[in-house]
Structure formats: structure tokens, C-alpha cells
N, CA and C of each residue as an Amber inpcrd file, in Angstrom:
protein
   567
  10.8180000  12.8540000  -5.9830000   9.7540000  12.7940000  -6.9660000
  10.1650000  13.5170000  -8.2540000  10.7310000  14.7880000  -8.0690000
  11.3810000  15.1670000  -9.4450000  12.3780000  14.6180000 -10.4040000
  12.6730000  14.0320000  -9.4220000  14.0330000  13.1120000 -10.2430000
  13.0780000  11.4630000 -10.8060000  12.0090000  11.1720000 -10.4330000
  11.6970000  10.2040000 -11.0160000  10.6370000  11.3080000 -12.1150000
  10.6660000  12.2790000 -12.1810000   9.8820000  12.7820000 -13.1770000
  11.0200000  13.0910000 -14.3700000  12.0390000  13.2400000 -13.7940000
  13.0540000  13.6310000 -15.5510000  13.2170000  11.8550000 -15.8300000
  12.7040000  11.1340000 -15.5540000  12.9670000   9.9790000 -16.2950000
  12.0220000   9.4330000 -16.8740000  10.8330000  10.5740000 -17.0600000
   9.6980000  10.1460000 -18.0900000  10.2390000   9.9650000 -19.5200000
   9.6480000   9.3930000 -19.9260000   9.8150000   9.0260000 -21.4320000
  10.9880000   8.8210000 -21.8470000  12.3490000   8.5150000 -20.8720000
  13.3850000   7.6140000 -21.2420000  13.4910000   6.3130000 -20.6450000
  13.2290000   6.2370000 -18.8220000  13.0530000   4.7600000 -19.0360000
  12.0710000   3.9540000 -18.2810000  11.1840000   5.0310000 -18.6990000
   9.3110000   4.7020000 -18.5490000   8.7900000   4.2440000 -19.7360000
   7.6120000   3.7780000 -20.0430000   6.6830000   3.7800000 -20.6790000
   5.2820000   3.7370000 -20.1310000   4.7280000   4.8580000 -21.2020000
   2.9700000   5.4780000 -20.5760000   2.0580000   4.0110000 -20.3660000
   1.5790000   3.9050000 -20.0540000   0.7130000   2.8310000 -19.6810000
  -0.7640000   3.3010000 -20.1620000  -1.1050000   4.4330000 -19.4160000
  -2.7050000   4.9070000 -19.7090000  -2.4130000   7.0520000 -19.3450000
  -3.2280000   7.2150000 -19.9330000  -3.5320000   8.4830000 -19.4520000
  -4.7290000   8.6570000 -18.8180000  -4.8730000   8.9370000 -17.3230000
  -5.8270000   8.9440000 -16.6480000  -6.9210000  10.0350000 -16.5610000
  -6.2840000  11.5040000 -16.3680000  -7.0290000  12.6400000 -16.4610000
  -6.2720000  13.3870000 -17.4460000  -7.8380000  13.7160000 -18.6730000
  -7.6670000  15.1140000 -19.1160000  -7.5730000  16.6510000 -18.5250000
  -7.1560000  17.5830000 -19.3870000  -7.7880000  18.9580000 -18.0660000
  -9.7180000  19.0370000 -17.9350000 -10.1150000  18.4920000 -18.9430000
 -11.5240000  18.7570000 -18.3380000 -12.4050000  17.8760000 -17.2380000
 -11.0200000  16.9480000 -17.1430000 -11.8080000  15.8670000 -15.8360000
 -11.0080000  16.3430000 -14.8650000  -9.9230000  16.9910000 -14.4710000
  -9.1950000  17.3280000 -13.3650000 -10.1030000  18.5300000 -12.9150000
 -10.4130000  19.0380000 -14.2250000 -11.2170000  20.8940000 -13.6200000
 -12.5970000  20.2190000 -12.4740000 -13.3090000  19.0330000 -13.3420000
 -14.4330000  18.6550000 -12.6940000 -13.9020000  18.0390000 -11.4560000
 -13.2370000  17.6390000 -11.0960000 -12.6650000  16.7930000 -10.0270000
 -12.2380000  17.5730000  -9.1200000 -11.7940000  19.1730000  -9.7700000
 -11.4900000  19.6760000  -8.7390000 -12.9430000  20.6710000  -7.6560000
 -13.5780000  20.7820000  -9.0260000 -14.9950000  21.4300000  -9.2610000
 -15.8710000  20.8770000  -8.0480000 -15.5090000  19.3920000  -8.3660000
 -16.3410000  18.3740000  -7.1370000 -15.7730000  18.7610000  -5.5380000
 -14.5100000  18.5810000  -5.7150000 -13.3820000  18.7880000  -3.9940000
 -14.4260000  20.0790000  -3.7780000 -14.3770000  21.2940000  -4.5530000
 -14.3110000  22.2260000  -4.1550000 -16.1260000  22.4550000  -2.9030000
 -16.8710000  21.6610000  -4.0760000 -18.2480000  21.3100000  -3.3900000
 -18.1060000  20.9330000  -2.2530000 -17.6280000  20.0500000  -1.9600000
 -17.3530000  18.8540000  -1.0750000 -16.9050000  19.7600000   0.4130000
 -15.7850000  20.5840000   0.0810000 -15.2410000  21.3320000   1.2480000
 -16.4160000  22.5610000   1.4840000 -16.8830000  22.9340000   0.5680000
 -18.0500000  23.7210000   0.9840000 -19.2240000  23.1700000   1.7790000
 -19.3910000  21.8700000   1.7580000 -20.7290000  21.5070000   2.5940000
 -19.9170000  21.0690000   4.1550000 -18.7560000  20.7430000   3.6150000
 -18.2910000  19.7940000   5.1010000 -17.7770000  21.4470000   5.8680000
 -17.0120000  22.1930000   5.4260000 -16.7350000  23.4080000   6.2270000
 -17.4440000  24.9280000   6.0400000 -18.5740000  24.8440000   6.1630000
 -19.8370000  26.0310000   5.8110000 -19.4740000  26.5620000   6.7400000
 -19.7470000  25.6160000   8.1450000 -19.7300000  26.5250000   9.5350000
 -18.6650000  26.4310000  10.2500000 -17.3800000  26.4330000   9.5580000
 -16.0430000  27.1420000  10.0040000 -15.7250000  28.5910000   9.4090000
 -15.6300000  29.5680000  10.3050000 -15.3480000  30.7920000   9.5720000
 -14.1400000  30.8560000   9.1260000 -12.9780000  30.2510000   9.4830000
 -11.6180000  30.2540000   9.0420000 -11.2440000  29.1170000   8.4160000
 -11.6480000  29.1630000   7.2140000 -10.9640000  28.3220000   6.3550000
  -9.7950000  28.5440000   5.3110000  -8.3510000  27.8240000   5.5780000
  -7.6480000  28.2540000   4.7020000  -6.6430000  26.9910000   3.6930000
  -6.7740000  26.8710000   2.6380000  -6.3010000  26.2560000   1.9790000
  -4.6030000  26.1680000   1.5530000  -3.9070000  25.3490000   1.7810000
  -2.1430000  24.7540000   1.9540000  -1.6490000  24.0430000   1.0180000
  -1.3000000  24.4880000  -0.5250000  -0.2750000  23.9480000  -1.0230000
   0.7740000  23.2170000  -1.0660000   0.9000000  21.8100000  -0.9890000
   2.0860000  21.4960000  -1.1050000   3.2560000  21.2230000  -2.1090000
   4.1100000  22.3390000  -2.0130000   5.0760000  22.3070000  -3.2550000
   5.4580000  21.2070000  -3.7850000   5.3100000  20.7730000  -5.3450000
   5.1230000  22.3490000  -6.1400000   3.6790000  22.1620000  -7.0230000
   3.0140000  21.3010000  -6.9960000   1.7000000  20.9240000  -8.0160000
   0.7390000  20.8540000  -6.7610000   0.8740000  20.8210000  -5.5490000
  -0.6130000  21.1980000  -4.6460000  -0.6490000  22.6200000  -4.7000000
   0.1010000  23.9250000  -5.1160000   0.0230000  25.2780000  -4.9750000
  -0.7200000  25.6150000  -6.0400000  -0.5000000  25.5890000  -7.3600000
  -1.7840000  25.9040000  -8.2620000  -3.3510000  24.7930000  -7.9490000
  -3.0550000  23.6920000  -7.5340000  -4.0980000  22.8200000  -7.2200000
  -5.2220000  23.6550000  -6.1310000  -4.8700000  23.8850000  -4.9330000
  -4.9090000  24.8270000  -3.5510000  -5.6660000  26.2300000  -4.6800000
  -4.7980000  27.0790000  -5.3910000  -5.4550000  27.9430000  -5.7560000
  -6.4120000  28.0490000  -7.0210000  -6.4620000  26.6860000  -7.3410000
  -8.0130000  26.7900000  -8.4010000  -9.0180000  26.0800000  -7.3860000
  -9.2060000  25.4230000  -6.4350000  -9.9250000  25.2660000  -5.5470000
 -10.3930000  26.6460000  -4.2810000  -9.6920000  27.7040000  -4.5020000
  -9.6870000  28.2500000  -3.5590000 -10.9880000  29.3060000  -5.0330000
 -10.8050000  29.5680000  -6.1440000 -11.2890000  30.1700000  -7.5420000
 -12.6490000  29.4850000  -7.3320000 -12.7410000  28.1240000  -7.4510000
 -13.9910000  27.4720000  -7.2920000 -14.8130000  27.8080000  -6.3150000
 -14.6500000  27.5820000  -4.9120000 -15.1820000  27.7740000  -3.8370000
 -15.5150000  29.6830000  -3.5350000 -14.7440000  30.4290000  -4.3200000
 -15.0030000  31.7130000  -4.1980000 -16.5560000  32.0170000  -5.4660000
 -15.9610000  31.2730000  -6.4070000 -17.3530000  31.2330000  -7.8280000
 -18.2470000  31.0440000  -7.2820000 -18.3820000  29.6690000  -5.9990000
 -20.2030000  29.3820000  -5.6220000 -20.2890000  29.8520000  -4.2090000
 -19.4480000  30.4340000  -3.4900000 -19.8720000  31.1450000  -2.0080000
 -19.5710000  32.4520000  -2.1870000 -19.1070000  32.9970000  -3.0210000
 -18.9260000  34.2710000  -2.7310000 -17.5340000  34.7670000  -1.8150000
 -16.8210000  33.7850000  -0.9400000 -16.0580000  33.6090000  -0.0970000
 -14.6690000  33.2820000  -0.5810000 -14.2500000  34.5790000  -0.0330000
 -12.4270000  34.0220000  -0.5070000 -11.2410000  33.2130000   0.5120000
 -11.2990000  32.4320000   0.0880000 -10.0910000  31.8830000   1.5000000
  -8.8320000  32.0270000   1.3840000  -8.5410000  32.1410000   1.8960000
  -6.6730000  32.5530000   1.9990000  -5.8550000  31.6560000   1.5620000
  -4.7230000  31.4220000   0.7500000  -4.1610000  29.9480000  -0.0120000
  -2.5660000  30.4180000   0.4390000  -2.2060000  29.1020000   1.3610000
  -1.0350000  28.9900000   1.6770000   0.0790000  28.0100000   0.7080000
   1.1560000  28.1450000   1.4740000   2.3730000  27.1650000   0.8360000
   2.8550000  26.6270000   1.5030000   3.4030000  25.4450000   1.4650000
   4.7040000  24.8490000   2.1570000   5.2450000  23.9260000   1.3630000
   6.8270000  24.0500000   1.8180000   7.6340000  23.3960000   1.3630000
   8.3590000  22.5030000   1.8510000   7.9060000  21.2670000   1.9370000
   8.0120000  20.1850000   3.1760000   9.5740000  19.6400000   3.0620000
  10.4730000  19.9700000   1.6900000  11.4960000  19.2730000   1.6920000
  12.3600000  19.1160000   2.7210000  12.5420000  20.4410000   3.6560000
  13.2550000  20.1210000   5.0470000  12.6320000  19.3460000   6.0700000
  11.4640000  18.7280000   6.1570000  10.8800000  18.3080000   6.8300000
  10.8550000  16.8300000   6.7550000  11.2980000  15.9470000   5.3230000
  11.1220000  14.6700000   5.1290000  12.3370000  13.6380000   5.5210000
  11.3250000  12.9520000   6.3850000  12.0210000  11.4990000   7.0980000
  13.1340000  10.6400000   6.2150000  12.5390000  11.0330000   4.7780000
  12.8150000   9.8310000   4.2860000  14.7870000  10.8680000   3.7410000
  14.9250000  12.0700000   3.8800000  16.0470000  12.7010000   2.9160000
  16.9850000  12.9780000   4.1900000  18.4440000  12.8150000   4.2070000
  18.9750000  13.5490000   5.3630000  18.7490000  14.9930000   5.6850000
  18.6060000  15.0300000   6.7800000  18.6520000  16.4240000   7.4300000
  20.2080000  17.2910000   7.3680000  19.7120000  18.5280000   7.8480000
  21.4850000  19.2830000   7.2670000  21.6340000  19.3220000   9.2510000
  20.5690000  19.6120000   9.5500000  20.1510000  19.9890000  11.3680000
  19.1140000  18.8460000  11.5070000  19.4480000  19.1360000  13.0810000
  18.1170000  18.2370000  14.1730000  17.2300000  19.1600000  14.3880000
  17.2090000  20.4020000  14.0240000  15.9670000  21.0620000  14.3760000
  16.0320000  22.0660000  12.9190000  15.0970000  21.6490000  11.6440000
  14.9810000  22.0920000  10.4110000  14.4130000  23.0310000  10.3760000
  14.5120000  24.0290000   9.5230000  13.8100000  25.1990000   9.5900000
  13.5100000  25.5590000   8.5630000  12.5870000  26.1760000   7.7990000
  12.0070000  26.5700000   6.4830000  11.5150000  27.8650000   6.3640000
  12.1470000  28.6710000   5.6850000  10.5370000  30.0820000   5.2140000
  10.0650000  29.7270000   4.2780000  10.2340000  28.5130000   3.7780000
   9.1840000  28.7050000   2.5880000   7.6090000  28.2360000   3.1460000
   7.2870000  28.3670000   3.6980000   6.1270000  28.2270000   4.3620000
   5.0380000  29.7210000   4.7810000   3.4750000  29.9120000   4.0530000
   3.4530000  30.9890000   4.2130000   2.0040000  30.2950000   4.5880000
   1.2990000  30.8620000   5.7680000   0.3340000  30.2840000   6.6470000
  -0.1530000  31.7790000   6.9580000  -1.6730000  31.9010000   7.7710000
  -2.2210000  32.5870000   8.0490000  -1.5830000  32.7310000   9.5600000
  -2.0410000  33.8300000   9.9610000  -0.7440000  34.9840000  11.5830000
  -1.4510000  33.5830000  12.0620000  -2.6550000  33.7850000  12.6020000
  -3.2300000  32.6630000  13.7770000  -3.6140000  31.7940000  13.3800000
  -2.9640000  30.3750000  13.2470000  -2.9860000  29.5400000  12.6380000
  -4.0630000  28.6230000  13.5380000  -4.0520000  29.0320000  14.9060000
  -4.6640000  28.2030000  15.4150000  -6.4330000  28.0330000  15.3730000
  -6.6890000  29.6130000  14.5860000  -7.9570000  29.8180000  14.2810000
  -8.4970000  29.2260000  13.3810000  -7.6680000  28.5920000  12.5400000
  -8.1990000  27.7670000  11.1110000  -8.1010000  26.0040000  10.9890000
  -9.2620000  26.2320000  10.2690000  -8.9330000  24.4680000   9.8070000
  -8.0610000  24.8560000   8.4640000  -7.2650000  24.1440000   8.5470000
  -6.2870000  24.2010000   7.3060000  -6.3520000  22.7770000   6.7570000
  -7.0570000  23.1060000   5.6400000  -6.8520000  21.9200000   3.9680000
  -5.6440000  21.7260000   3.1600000  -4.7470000  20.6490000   3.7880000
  -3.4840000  20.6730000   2.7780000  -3.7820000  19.5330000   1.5580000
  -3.3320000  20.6910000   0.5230000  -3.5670000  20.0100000  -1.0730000
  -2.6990000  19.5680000  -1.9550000  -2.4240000  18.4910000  -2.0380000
  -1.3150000  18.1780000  -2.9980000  -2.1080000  17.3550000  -4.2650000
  -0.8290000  17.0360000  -5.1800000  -1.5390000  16.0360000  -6.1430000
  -1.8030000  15.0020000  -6.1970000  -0.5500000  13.8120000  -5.5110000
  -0.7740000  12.6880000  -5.1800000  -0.4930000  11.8880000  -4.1420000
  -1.2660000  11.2580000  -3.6100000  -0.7710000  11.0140000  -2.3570000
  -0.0880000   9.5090000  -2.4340000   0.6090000   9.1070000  -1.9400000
   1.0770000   7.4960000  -1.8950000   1.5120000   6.4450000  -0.6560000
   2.4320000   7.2210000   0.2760000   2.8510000   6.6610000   1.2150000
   2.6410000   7.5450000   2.8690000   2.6770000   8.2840000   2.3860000
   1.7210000   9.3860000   3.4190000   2.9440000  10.3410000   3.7790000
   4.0730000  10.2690000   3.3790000   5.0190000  10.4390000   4.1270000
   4.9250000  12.1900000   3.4780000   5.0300000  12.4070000   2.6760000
   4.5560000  14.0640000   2.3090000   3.7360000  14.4090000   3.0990000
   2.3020000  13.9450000   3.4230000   1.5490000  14.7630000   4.2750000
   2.1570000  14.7350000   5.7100000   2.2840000  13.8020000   6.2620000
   2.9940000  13.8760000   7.6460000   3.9400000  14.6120000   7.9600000
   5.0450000  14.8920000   6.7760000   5.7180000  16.1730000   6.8360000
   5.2080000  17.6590000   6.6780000   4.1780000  18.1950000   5.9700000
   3.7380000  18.9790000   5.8450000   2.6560000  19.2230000   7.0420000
   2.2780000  18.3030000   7.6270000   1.5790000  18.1860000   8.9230000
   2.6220000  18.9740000  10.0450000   3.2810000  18.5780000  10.2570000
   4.9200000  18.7140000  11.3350000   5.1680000  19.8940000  11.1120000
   4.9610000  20.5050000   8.7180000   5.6220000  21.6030000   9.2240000
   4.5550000  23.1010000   9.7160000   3.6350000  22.1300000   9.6260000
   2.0350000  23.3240000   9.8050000   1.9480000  23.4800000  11.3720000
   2.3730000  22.6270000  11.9810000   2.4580000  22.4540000  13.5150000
   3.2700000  23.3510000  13.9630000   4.5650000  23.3890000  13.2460000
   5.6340000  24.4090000  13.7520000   5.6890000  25.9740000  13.6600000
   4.4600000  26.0720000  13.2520000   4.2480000  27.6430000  13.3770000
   2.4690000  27.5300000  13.7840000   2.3620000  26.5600000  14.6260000
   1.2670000  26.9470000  15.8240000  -0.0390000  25.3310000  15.3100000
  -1.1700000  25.4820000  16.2970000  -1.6880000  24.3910000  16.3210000
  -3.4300000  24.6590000  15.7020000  -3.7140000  24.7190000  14.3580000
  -5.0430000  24.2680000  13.9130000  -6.0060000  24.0830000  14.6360000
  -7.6050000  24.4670000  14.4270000  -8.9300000  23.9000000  14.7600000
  -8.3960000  22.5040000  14.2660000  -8.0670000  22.5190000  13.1600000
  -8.0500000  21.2430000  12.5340000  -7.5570000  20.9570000  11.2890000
  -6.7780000  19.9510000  10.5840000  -6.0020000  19.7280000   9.4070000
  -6.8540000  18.6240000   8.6710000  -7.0790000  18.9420000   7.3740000
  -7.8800000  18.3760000   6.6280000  -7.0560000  18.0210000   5.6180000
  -7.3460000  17.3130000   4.4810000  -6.3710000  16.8520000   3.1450000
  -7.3480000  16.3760000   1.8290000  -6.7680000  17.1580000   1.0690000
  -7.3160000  17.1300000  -0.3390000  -6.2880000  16.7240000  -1.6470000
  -6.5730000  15.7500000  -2.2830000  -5.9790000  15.6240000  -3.0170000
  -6.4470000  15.0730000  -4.8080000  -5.5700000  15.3310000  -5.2270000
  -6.1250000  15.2740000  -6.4300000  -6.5870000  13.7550000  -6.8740000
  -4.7760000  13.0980000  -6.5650000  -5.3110000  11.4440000  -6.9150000
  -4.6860000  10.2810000  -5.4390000  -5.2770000   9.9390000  -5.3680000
  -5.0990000   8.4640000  -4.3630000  -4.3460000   7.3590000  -4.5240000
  -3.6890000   7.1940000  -5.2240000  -2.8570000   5.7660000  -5.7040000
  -2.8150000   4.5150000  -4.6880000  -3.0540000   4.7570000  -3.3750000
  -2.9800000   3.8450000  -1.9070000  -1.6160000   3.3270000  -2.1120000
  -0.8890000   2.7050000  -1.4950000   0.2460000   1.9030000  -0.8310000
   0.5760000   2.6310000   0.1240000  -0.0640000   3.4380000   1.2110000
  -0.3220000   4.2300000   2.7800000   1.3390000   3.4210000   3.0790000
   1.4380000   4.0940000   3.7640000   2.8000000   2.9890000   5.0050000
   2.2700000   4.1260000   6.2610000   1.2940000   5.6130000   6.5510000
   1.0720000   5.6430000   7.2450000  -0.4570000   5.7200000   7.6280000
  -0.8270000   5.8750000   8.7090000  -2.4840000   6.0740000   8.8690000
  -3.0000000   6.9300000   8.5880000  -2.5950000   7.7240000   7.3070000
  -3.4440000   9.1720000   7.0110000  -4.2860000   8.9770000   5.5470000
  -5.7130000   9.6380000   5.5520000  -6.1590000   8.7340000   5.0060000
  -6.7610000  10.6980000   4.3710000  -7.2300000  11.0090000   3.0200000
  -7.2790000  12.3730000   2.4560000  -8.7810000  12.2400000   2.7570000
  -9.4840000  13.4680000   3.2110000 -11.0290000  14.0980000   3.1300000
 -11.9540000  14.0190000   1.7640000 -10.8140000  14.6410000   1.2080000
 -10.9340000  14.9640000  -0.1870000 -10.6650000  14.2780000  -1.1140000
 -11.1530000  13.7820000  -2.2060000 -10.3610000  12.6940000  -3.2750000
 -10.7560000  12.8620000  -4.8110000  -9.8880000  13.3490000  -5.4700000
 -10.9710000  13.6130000  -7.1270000 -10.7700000  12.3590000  -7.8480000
  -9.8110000  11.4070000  -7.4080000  -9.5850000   9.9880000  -8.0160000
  -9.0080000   9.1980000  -7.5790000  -9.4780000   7.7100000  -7.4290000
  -8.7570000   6.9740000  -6.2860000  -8.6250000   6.2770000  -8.1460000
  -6.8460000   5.7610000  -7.6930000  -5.8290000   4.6070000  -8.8330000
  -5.7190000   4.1940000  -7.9950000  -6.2600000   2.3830000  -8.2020000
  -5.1930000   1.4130000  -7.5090000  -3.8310000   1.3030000  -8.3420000
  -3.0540000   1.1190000  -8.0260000  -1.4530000   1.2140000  -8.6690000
  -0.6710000  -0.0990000  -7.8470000   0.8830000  -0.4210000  -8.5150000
   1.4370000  -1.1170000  -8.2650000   2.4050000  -0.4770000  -7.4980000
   3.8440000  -0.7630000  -7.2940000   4.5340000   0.5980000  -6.7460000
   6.1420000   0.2410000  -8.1380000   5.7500000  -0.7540000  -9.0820000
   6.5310000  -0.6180000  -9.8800000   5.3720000   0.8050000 -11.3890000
   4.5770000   1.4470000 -10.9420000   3.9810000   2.4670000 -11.4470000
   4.1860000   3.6570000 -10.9640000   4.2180000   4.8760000 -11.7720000
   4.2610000   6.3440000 -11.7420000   3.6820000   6.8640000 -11.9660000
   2.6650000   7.5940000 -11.0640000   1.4480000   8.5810000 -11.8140000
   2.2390000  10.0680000 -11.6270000   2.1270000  10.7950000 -12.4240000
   2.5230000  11.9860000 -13.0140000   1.4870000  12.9430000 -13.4200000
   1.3750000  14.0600000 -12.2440000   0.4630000  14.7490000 -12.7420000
   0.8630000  16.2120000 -13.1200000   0.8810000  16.7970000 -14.3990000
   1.4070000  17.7380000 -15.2620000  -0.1240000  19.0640000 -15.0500000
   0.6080000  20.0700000 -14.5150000  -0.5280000  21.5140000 -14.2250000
   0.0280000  22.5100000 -15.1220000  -0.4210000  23.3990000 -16.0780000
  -0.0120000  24.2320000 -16.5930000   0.5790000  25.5220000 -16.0430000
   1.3440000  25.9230000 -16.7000000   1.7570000  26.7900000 -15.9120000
   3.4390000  26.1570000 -14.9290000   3.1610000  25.4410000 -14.3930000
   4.3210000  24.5800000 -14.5870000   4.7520000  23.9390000 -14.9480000
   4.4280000  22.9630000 -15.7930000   4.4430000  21.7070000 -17.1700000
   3.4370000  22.4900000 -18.2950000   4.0060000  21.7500000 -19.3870000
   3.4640000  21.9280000 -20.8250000   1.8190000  21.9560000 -20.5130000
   1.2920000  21.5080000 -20.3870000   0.0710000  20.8290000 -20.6420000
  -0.6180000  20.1150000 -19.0730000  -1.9810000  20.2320000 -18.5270000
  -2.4930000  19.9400000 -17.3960000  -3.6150000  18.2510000 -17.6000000
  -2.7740000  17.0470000 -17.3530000  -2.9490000  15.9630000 -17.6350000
  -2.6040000  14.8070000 -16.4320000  -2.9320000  13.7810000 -16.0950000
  -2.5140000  12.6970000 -15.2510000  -2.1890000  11.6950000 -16.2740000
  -1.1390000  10.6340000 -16.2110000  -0.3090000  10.2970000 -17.2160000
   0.0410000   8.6720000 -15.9730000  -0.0850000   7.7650000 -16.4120000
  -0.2310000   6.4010000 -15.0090000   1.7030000   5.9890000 -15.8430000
   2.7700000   5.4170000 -15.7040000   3.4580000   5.5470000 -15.9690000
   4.2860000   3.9090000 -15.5750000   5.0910000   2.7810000 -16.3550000
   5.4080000   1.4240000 -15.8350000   6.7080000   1.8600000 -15.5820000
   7.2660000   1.6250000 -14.7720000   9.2140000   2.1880000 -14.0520000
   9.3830000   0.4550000 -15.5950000
């Protein structure tokens, strides 16, 4: 995904710009509602970054949900790159620290948050690697945007924008703090 991101604006062209920051804030504003009514009566709720634009995503949702409950939840990371089907492995049995989860994992529903979802194959890895350091009440998924072309059966809780897309399209979503400017940007290969 990074490598189709350094080829913005040489041999892309923008198509549309989808989200400003004041519709991503509301979108996230909304998720954040959303996980508050569906998980009130879980006491362990903890929110999962997936590197590198679900980790600030994860922690302004975690800002939101603390603004209207009063309640702070704990905001994890992972870094699924050793984990994906689709890249060779270095080993048959991968291993990561970049992964930082609550001690008893098995006490929490854990919300993994990324930005966009497409083929499922990120979450299923980040699923695998949440598994490998113990087993969830339950795994939930939040994401910023939806684009669909699934290839697996995982389908997000959470959604601040469903794009139908082509798969000759690139949505690009830019968070401050790590990019210039916090924008969704729809993109023609």
C-alpha cells in the first residue's frame, strides 16, 4: 500500500476528493457513538490500530468516546506486515513486537481500526496477529472507509463511509501528523 501511495500524483490522477477533515472528524464522531451504544455493557473495551493510519484513527476515537462517557479505553497497535498472506514470509512461524495489546487479552472485546478496508486480507491478518497473544470476548472492526471488492467474509461493525470503487481506483487516506494534511482523496491507477 505504501508503494502505491509514492505513486500519487505521478502516475495517478485525482478523480474526486471524498472526505474533508471536518467530515472524517464527524464520521469518526459518529463510529465513536456507535461503539458506545453497541459496547456500554462490556467493561473491557479496547481499541487496535492498524499500522500506520488505523493508530491515530484508534486514538481520536478512543478522545471521542472518553469526551461523551467519561471512559478511557486503552488504544493498542499492530503491525500486521509479518503476518500477510499475500508478502513472503522470512519464517513459518512469524513473529512481531510491534504489537502492543492489553496483559489479558482474553478479557476484552477488541475493535480493530484501520482506514480502509478492501479485500479483507489486512484484517484477517491482524485478526491472526491478535490471536497470537491470546483469545478475545470478541473482535470487532471499525473503519474509516469501505471501498468493497471483499475476497474474504469479513464484513466492518463500524463504517464512516461506504465507496463503491473499481479496483483500477485508489482511495488514499492522508491523517495529520503523518501526511501533510487529513483528507480522503478517490484516485484512477
Amino acid at each position: 500500500y505504501e508503494m502505491l501511495r509514492s505513486l500519487v500524483g505521478s502516475e495517478m490522477c485525482i478523480r474526486d476528493r471524498l472526505m474533508d477533515q471536518a467530515q472524517i472528524e464527524r464520521s469518526l464522531t459518529r463510529i465513536a457513538h456507535e461503539i458506545i451504544e453497541r459496547d456500554s455493557s462490556s467493561p473491557n473495551v479496547c481499541l487496535v490500530g492498524i499500522k500506520r493510519r488505523g493508530i491515530p484513527l484508534a486514538q481520536k476515537l478512543a478522545e471521542n468516546i472518553k469526551k461523551y462517557t467519561n471512559v478511557e479505553l486503552p488504544v493498542g497497535e499492530v503491525d500486521i506486515s509479518l503476518y500477510r498472506d499475500d508478502l513472503t514470509e522470512l519464517s513459518e512461524t512469524p513473529k512481531t513486537t510491534n504489537i502492543i495489546l492489553p496483559e489479558n487479552i482474553q478479557d476484552y472485546v477488541v475493535i480493530l481500526v484501520d482506514d480502509v478496508i478492501y479485500t479483507g486480507r489486512t484484517i484477517r491478518a491482524a485478526i491472526d496477529a491478535v490471536f497470537s497473544h491470546g483469545r478475545p470476548k470478541a473482535i470487532q472492526l471499525a473503519v474509516l472507509i469501505d471501498r468493497g471488492h471483499r475476497e474474504l467474509p469479513i464484513r466492518p461493525d463500524f463504517v464512516g463511509k461506504n465507496v463503491p470503487t473499481s479496483r483500477d481506483e485508489l482511495i488514499d487516506v492522508s491523517i495529520d501528523g503523518i501526511d501533510d494534511e487529513t483528507v480522503v482523496k478517490l484516485y484512477k491507477l
